[in-house]
């Protein structure tokens, strides 16, 4: 699918929410002690726990999602032994509107940016290396899908997805 930004035509990843997602190879981020995952996202609908991304496995993952079917934006990192660290921004998302999301993790803690503005932080200094599992690296799918939890795949579009091996700053984002 193409979209226009200025005078340029760009290709976007369009996911219909029905078994459509992008999966990266396993274990490719396991050693990162700092990271930034960012992209332009447009939810067509807020389905049950649909994800921008979810890297890891059940109880050990790093993800950006909305909560249940509500417009609450959440960045969560699950370290082993069910240690959940999260940033929750209630009532933030709107369907059918492009937004830029950036999830930063590492030595300076977890940070969540929305359209280039810091909207939440957590002091946890972990990143992919703290998750200790890179079994499934999804864009548009929840690692909990199929394990007894009602989750649905992402329905919408994604563009300019980037994964950095550094914790990018607000001015870099």
PDB file of C-alpha atoms in Angstrom:
ATOM      1  CA  UNK A   1       0.000   0.000   0.000  1.00  0.00           C
ATOM      2  CA  UNK A   2       1.350   3.428  -0.826  1.00  0.00           C
ATOM      3  CA  UNK A   3       0.833   6.624   1.129  1.00  0.00           C
ATOM      4  CA  UNK A   4       2.009  10.159   0.482  1.00  0.00           C
ATOM      5  CA  UNK A   5       4.171  12.264   2.741  1.00  0.00           C
ATOM      6  CA  UNK A   6       4.773  15.595   1.074  1.00  0.00           C
ATOM      7  CA  UNK A   7       5.406  14.830  -2.581  1.00  0.00           C
ATOM      8  CA  UNK A   8       6.896  11.350  -2.046  1.00  0.00           C
ATOM      9  CA  UNK A   9       4.993   8.100  -2.377  1.00  0.00           C
ATOM     10  CA  UNK A  10       5.921   5.641   0.336  1.00  0.00           C
ATOM     11  CA  UNK A  11       5.136   1.954   0.772  1.00  0.00           C
ATOM     12  CA  UNK A  12       3.609   0.884   4.079  1.00  0.00           C
ATOM     13  CA  UNK A  13       3.034  -2.427   5.823  1.00  0.00           C
ATOM     14  CA  UNK A  14      -0.708  -2.988   5.950  1.00  0.00           C
ATOM     15  CA  UNK A  15      -1.987  -5.632   8.357  1.00  0.00           C
ATOM     16  CA  UNK A  16      -5.642  -6.661   8.265  1.00  0.00           C
ATOM     17  CA  UNK A  17      -5.739  -8.208  11.751  1.00  0.00           C
ATOM     18  CA  UNK A  18      -6.418 -11.709  10.418  1.00  0.00           C
ATOM     19  CA  UNK A  19      -3.237 -13.763  10.852  1.00  0.00           C
ATOM     20  CA  UNK A  20      -1.184 -10.975   9.314  1.00  0.00           C
ATOM     21  CA  UNK A  21       2.034  -9.898  10.990  1.00  0.00           C
ATOM     22  CA  UNK A  22       5.761  -9.538  10.376  1.00  0.00           C
ATOM     23  CA  UNK A  23       8.178 -11.856  12.187  1.00  0.00           C
ATOM     24  CA  UNK A  24      11.922 -11.261  12.449  1.00  0.00           C
ATOM     25  CA  UNK A  25      14.412 -14.103  13.061  1.00  0.00           C
ATOM     26  CA  UNK A  26      14.698 -15.375  16.665  1.00  0.00           C
ATOM     27  CA  UNK A  27      17.374 -14.189  19.098  1.00  0.00           C
ATOM     28  CA  UNK A  28      18.685 -11.319  16.950  1.00  0.00           C
ATOM     29  CA  UNK A  29      18.364  -8.713  19.735  1.00  0.00           C
ATOM     30  CA  UNK A  30      19.283 -10.867  22.766  1.00  0.00           C
ATOM     31  CA  UNK A  31      22.578  -9.107  23.538  1.00  0.00           C
ATOM     32  CA  UNK A  32      21.339  -5.505  23.299  1.00  0.00           C
ATOM     33  CA  UNK A  33      21.665  -3.667  26.616  1.00  0.00           C
ATOM     34  CA  UNK A  34      20.235  -0.519  24.999  1.00  0.00           C
ATOM     35  CA  UNK A  35      17.711  -0.174  22.206  1.00  0.00           C
ATOM     36  CA  UNK A  36      15.195   2.073  20.503  1.00  0.00           C
ATOM     37  CA  UNK A  37      12.272   0.652  18.531  1.00  0.00           C
ATOM     38  CA  UNK A  38      10.385   3.266  16.555  1.00  0.00           C
ATOM     39  CA  UNK A  39       7.944   3.643  13.697  1.00  0.00           C
ATOM     40  CA  UNK A  40       4.948   5.402  12.227  1.00  0.00           C
ATOM     41  CA  UNK A  41       1.799   3.549  13.281  1.00  0.00           C
ATOM     42  CA  UNK A  42      -1.877   3.893  12.369  1.00  0.00           C
ATOM     43  CA  UNK A  43      -4.384   1.669  14.161  1.00  0.00           C
ATOM     44  CA  UNK A  44      -7.506   1.107  12.043  1.00  0.00           C
ATOM     45  CA  UNK A  45      -9.195  -0.430  15.088  1.00  0.00           C
ATOM     46  CA  UNK A  46      -8.212  -1.111  18.700  1.00  0.00           C
ATOM     47  CA  UNK A  47      -8.551  -4.865  18.918  1.00  0.00           C
ATOM     48  CA  UNK A  48      -7.881  -6.917  22.038  1.00  0.00           C
ATOM     49  CA  UNK A  49      -4.262  -6.282  23.120  1.00  0.00           C
ATOM     50  CA  UNK A  50      -2.977  -5.723  19.577  1.00  0.00           C
ATOM     51  CA  UNK A  51       0.691  -4.814  19.356  1.00  0.00           C
ATOM     52  CA  UNK A  52       2.959  -2.466  17.471  1.00  0.00           C
ATOM     53  CA  UNK A  53       5.689  -4.946  18.419  1.00  0.00           C
ATOM     54  CA  UNK A  54       6.218  -7.837  20.819  1.00  0.00           C
ATOM     55  CA  UNK A  55       9.714  -9.368  21.078  1.00  0.00           C
ATOM     56  CA  UNK A  56      10.411 -12.398  23.295  1.00  0.00           C
ATOM     57  CA  UNK A  57       7.924 -14.907  24.645  1.00  0.00           C
ATOM     58  CA  UNK A  58       5.152 -15.171  27.235  1.00  0.00           C
ATOM     59  CA  UNK A  59       6.301 -13.667  30.578  1.00  0.00           C
ATOM     60  CA  UNK A  60       9.636 -12.557  28.993  1.00  0.00           C
ATOM     61  CA  UNK A  61       9.116  -9.864  26.391  1.00  0.00           C
ATOM     62  CA  UNK A  62       9.389  -6.244  25.401  1.00  0.00           C
ATOM     63  CA  UNK A  63       6.299  -4.771  23.728  1.00  0.00           C
ATOM     64  CA  UNK A  64       4.357  -1.647  22.806  1.00  0.00           C
ATOM     65  CA  UNK A  65       0.619  -2.215  22.815  1.00  0.00           C
ATOM     66  CA  UNK A  66      -2.696  -0.716  23.696  1.00  0.00           C
ATOM     67  CA  UNK A  67      -4.493  -2.115  26.737  1.00  0.00           C
ATOM     68  CA  UNK A  68      -7.392  -4.532  26.087  1.00  0.00           C
ATOM     69  CA  UNK A  69      -9.521  -2.716  23.473  1.00  0.00           C
ATOM     70  CA  UNK A  70      -9.028   0.715  25.077  1.00  0.00           C
ATOM     71  CA  UNK A  71      -6.954   3.640  23.710  1.00  0.00           C
ATOM     72  CA  UNK A  72      -4.417   3.279  26.539  1.00  0.00           C
ATOM     73  CA  UNK A  73      -0.851   3.146  25.207  1.00  0.00           C
ATOM     74  CA  UNK A  74       1.608   0.873  27.031  1.00  0.00           C
ATOM     75  CA  UNK A  75       5.322   0.065  26.808  1.00  0.00           C
ATOM     76  CA  UNK A  76       6.166  -3.015  28.846  1.00  0.00           C
ATOM     77  CA  UNK A  77       9.249  -5.063  29.546  1.00  0.00           C
ATOM     78  CA  UNK A  78       8.945  -8.444  31.235  1.00  0.00           C
ATOM     79  CA  UNK A  79      12.210  -9.693  32.735  1.00  0.00           C
ATOM     80  CA  UNK A  80      12.501 -13.300  34.016  1.00  0.00           C
ATOM     81  CA  UNK A  81      10.568 -14.257  37.166  1.00  0.00           C
ATOM     82  CA  UNK A  82       7.559 -12.240  35.945  1.00  0.00           C
ATOM     83  CA  UNK A  83       9.147  -8.866  36.706  1.00  0.00           C
ATOM     84  CA  UNK A  84       6.986  -6.414  34.791  1.00  0.00           C
ATOM     85  CA  UNK A  85       8.126  -2.857  34.159  1.00  0.00           C
ATOM     86  CA  UNK A  86       5.725  -0.637  32.270  1.00  0.00           C
ATOM     87  CA  UNK A  87       4.803   2.796  31.122  1.00  0.00           C
ATOM     88  CA  UNK A  88       1.053   3.367  30.792  1.00  0.00           C
ATOM     89  CA  UNK A  89      -0.460   6.421  29.105  1.00  0.00           C
ATOM     90  CA  UNK A  90      -4.290   6.273  29.482  1.00  0.00           C
ATOM     91  CA  UNK A  91      -6.670   7.368  26.721  1.00  0.00           C
ATOM     92  CA  UNK A  92      -3.929   8.388  24.306  1.00  0.00           C
ATOM     93  CA  UNK A  93      -4.468   6.551  21.013  1.00  0.00           C
ATOM     94  CA  UNK A  94      -6.835   7.493  18.203  1.00  0.00           C
ATOM     95  CA  UNK A  95      -7.785   5.201  15.344  1.00  0.00           C
ATOM     96  CA  UNK A  96      -7.123   6.179  11.736  1.00  0.00           C
ATOM     97  CA  UNK A  97      -4.448   8.727  12.685  1.00  0.00           C
ATOM     98  CA  UNK A  98      -0.732   8.312  12.031  1.00  0.00           C
ATOM     99  CA  UNK A  99       1.492   8.659  15.081  1.00  0.00           C
ATOM    100  CA  UNK A 100       5.198   8.190  15.629  1.00  0.00           C
ATOM    101  CA  UNK A 101       6.039   5.862  18.523  1.00  0.00           C
ATOM    102  CA  UNK A 102       9.495   5.305  19.991  1.00  0.00           C
ATOM    103  CA  UNK A 103      10.247   2.895  22.851  1.00  0.00           C
ATOM    104  CA  UNK A 104      13.682   3.441  24.403  1.00  0.00           C
ATOM    105  CA  UNK A 105      15.332   1.073  26.879  1.00  0.00           C
ATOM    106  CA  UNK A 106      18.711   0.782  28.560  1.00  0.00           C
ATOM    107  CA  UNK A 107      21.017   2.499  31.055  1.00  0.00           C
ATOM    108  CA  UNK A 108      18.895   5.648  31.268  1.00  0.00           C
ATOM    109  CA  UNK A 109      15.701   3.654  31.926  1.00  0.00           C
ATOM    110  CA  UNK A 110      12.624   3.004  29.815  1.00  0.00           C
ATOM    111  CA  UNK A 111      11.099   5.912  27.896  1.00  0.00           C
ATOM    112  CA  UNK A 112       8.092   6.159  25.620  1.00  0.00           C
ATOM    113  CA  UNK A 113       7.780   8.913  23.019  1.00  0.00           C
ATOM    114  CA  UNK A 114       4.637   9.850  21.110  1.00  0.00           C
ATOM    115  CA  UNK A 115       5.122  12.114  18.076  1.00  0.00           C
ATOM    116  CA  UNK A 116       8.581  13.014  19.375  1.00  0.00           C
ATOM    117  CA  UNK A 117       7.421  14.005  22.872  1.00  0.00           C
ATOM    118  CA  UNK A 118       8.279  12.036  26.018  1.00  0.00           C
ATOM    119  CA  UNK A 119       4.959  10.772  27.447  1.00  0.00           C
ATOM    120  CA  UNK A 120       6.236   8.361  30.096  1.00  0.00           C
ATOM    121  CA  UNK A 121       9.279   6.861  31.799  1.00  0.00           C
ATOM    122  CA  UNK A 122      10.237   4.016  34.122  1.00  0.00           C
ATOM    123  CA  UNK A 123      13.626   3.800  35.896  1.00  0.00           C
ATOM    124  CA  UNK A 124      14.217   0.130  34.947  1.00  0.00           C
ATOM    125  CA  UNK A 125      17.612  -0.047  33.174  1.00  0.00           C
ATOM    126  CA  UNK A 126      17.010  -3.265  31.249  1.00  0.00           C
ATOM    127  CA  UNK A 127      16.530  -3.863  27.547  1.00  0.00           C
ATOM    128  CA  UNK A 128      16.475  -6.933  25.279  1.00  0.00           C
ATOM    129  CA  UNK A 129      19.362  -8.502  27.237  1.00  0.00           C
ATOM    130  CA  UNK A 130      17.240  -8.328  30.425  1.00  0.00           C
ATOM    131  CA  UNK A 131      14.377 -10.174  28.714  1.00  0.00           C
ATOM    132  CA  UNK A 132      16.724 -13.139  28.137  1.00  0.00           C
ATOM    133  CA  UNK A 133      14.542 -14.534  25.360  1.00  0.00           C
ATOM    134  CA  UNK A 134      14.215 -13.640  21.728  1.00  0.00           C
ATOM    135  CA  UNK A 135      12.131 -16.592  20.618  1.00  0.00           C
ATOM    136  CA  UNK A 136       9.526 -14.574  18.713  1.00  0.00           C
ATOM    137  CA  UNK A 137      10.053 -11.076  17.343  1.00  0.00           C
ATOM    138  CA  UNK A 138       6.731  -9.813  16.033  1.00  0.00           C
ATOM    139  CA  UNK A 139       5.382  -6.648  14.510  1.00  0.00           C
ATOM    140  CA  UNK A 140       1.596  -6.773  14.660  1.00  0.00           C
ATOM    141  CA  UNK A 141       1.200  -9.902  16.777  1.00  0.00           C
ATOM    142  CA  UNK A 142       1.053 -10.628  20.492  1.00  0.00           C
ATOM    143  CA  UNK A 143       3.267 -13.384  21.956  1.00  0.00           C
ATOM    144  CA  UNK A 144       0.303 -14.369  24.146  1.00  0.00           C
ATOM    145  CA  UNK A 145      -1.788 -15.285  21.085  1.00  0.00           C
ATOM    146  CA  UNK A 146      -2.920 -18.894  21.310  1.00  0.00           C
ATOM    147  CA  UNK A 147      -2.027 -19.447  24.989  1.00  0.00           C
ATOM    148  CA  UNK A 148      -5.467 -18.928  26.489  1.00  0.00           C
ATOM    149  CA  UNK A 149      -5.465 -15.124  26.512  1.00  0.00           C
ATOM    150  CA  UNK A 150      -7.888 -13.255  24.223  1.00  0.00           C
ATOM    151  CA  UNK A 151      -5.555 -11.343  21.914  1.00  0.00           C
ATOM    152  CA  UNK A 152      -5.950 -10.171  18.343  1.00  0.00           C
ATOM    153  CA  UNK A 153      -3.496  -9.219  15.642  1.00  0.00           C
ATOM    154  CA  UNK A 154      -2.847  -5.583  14.760  1.00  0.00           C
ATOM    155  CA  UNK A 155      -5.286  -4.011  12.298  1.00  0.00           C
ATOM    156  CA  UNK A 156      -3.796  -0.977  10.590  1.00  0.00           C
ATOM    157  CA  UNK A 157      -0.619   0.277   8.974  1.00  0.00           C
ATOM    158  CA  UNK A 158       3.068   0.627   9.917  1.00  0.00           C
ATOM    159  CA  UNK A 159       5.798   2.592   8.194  1.00  0.00           C
ATOM    160  CA  UNK A 160       9.477   3.477   8.645  1.00  0.00           C
ATOM    161  CA  UNK A 161      10.067   0.910  11.395  1.00  0.00           C
ATOM    162  CA  UNK A 162      13.566   1.110  12.869  1.00  0.00           C
ATOM    163  CA  UNK A 163      15.407  -0.776  15.579  1.00  0.00           C
ATOM    164  CA  UNK A 164      18.525   0.923  16.947  1.00  0.00           C
ATOM    165  CA  UNK A 165      21.178  -0.623  19.188  1.00  0.00           C
ATOM    166  CA  UNK A 166      21.333   2.614  21.196  1.00  0.00           C
ATOM    167  CA  UNK A 167      18.996   4.508  23.476  1.00  0.00           C
ATOM    168  CA  UNK A 168      18.135   7.455  21.251  1.00  0.00           C
ATOM    169  CA  UNK A 169      17.443  10.845  22.820  1.00  0.00           C
ATOM    170  CA  UNK A 170      14.394  13.028  22.395  1.00  0.00           C
ATOM    171  CA  UNK A 171      16.270  15.284  19.942  1.00  0.00           C
ATOM    172  CA  UNK A 172      17.346  12.248  17.878  1.00  0.00           C
ATOM    173  CA  UNK A 173      13.801  10.940  17.761  1.00  0.00           C
TER     174      UNK A 173
END
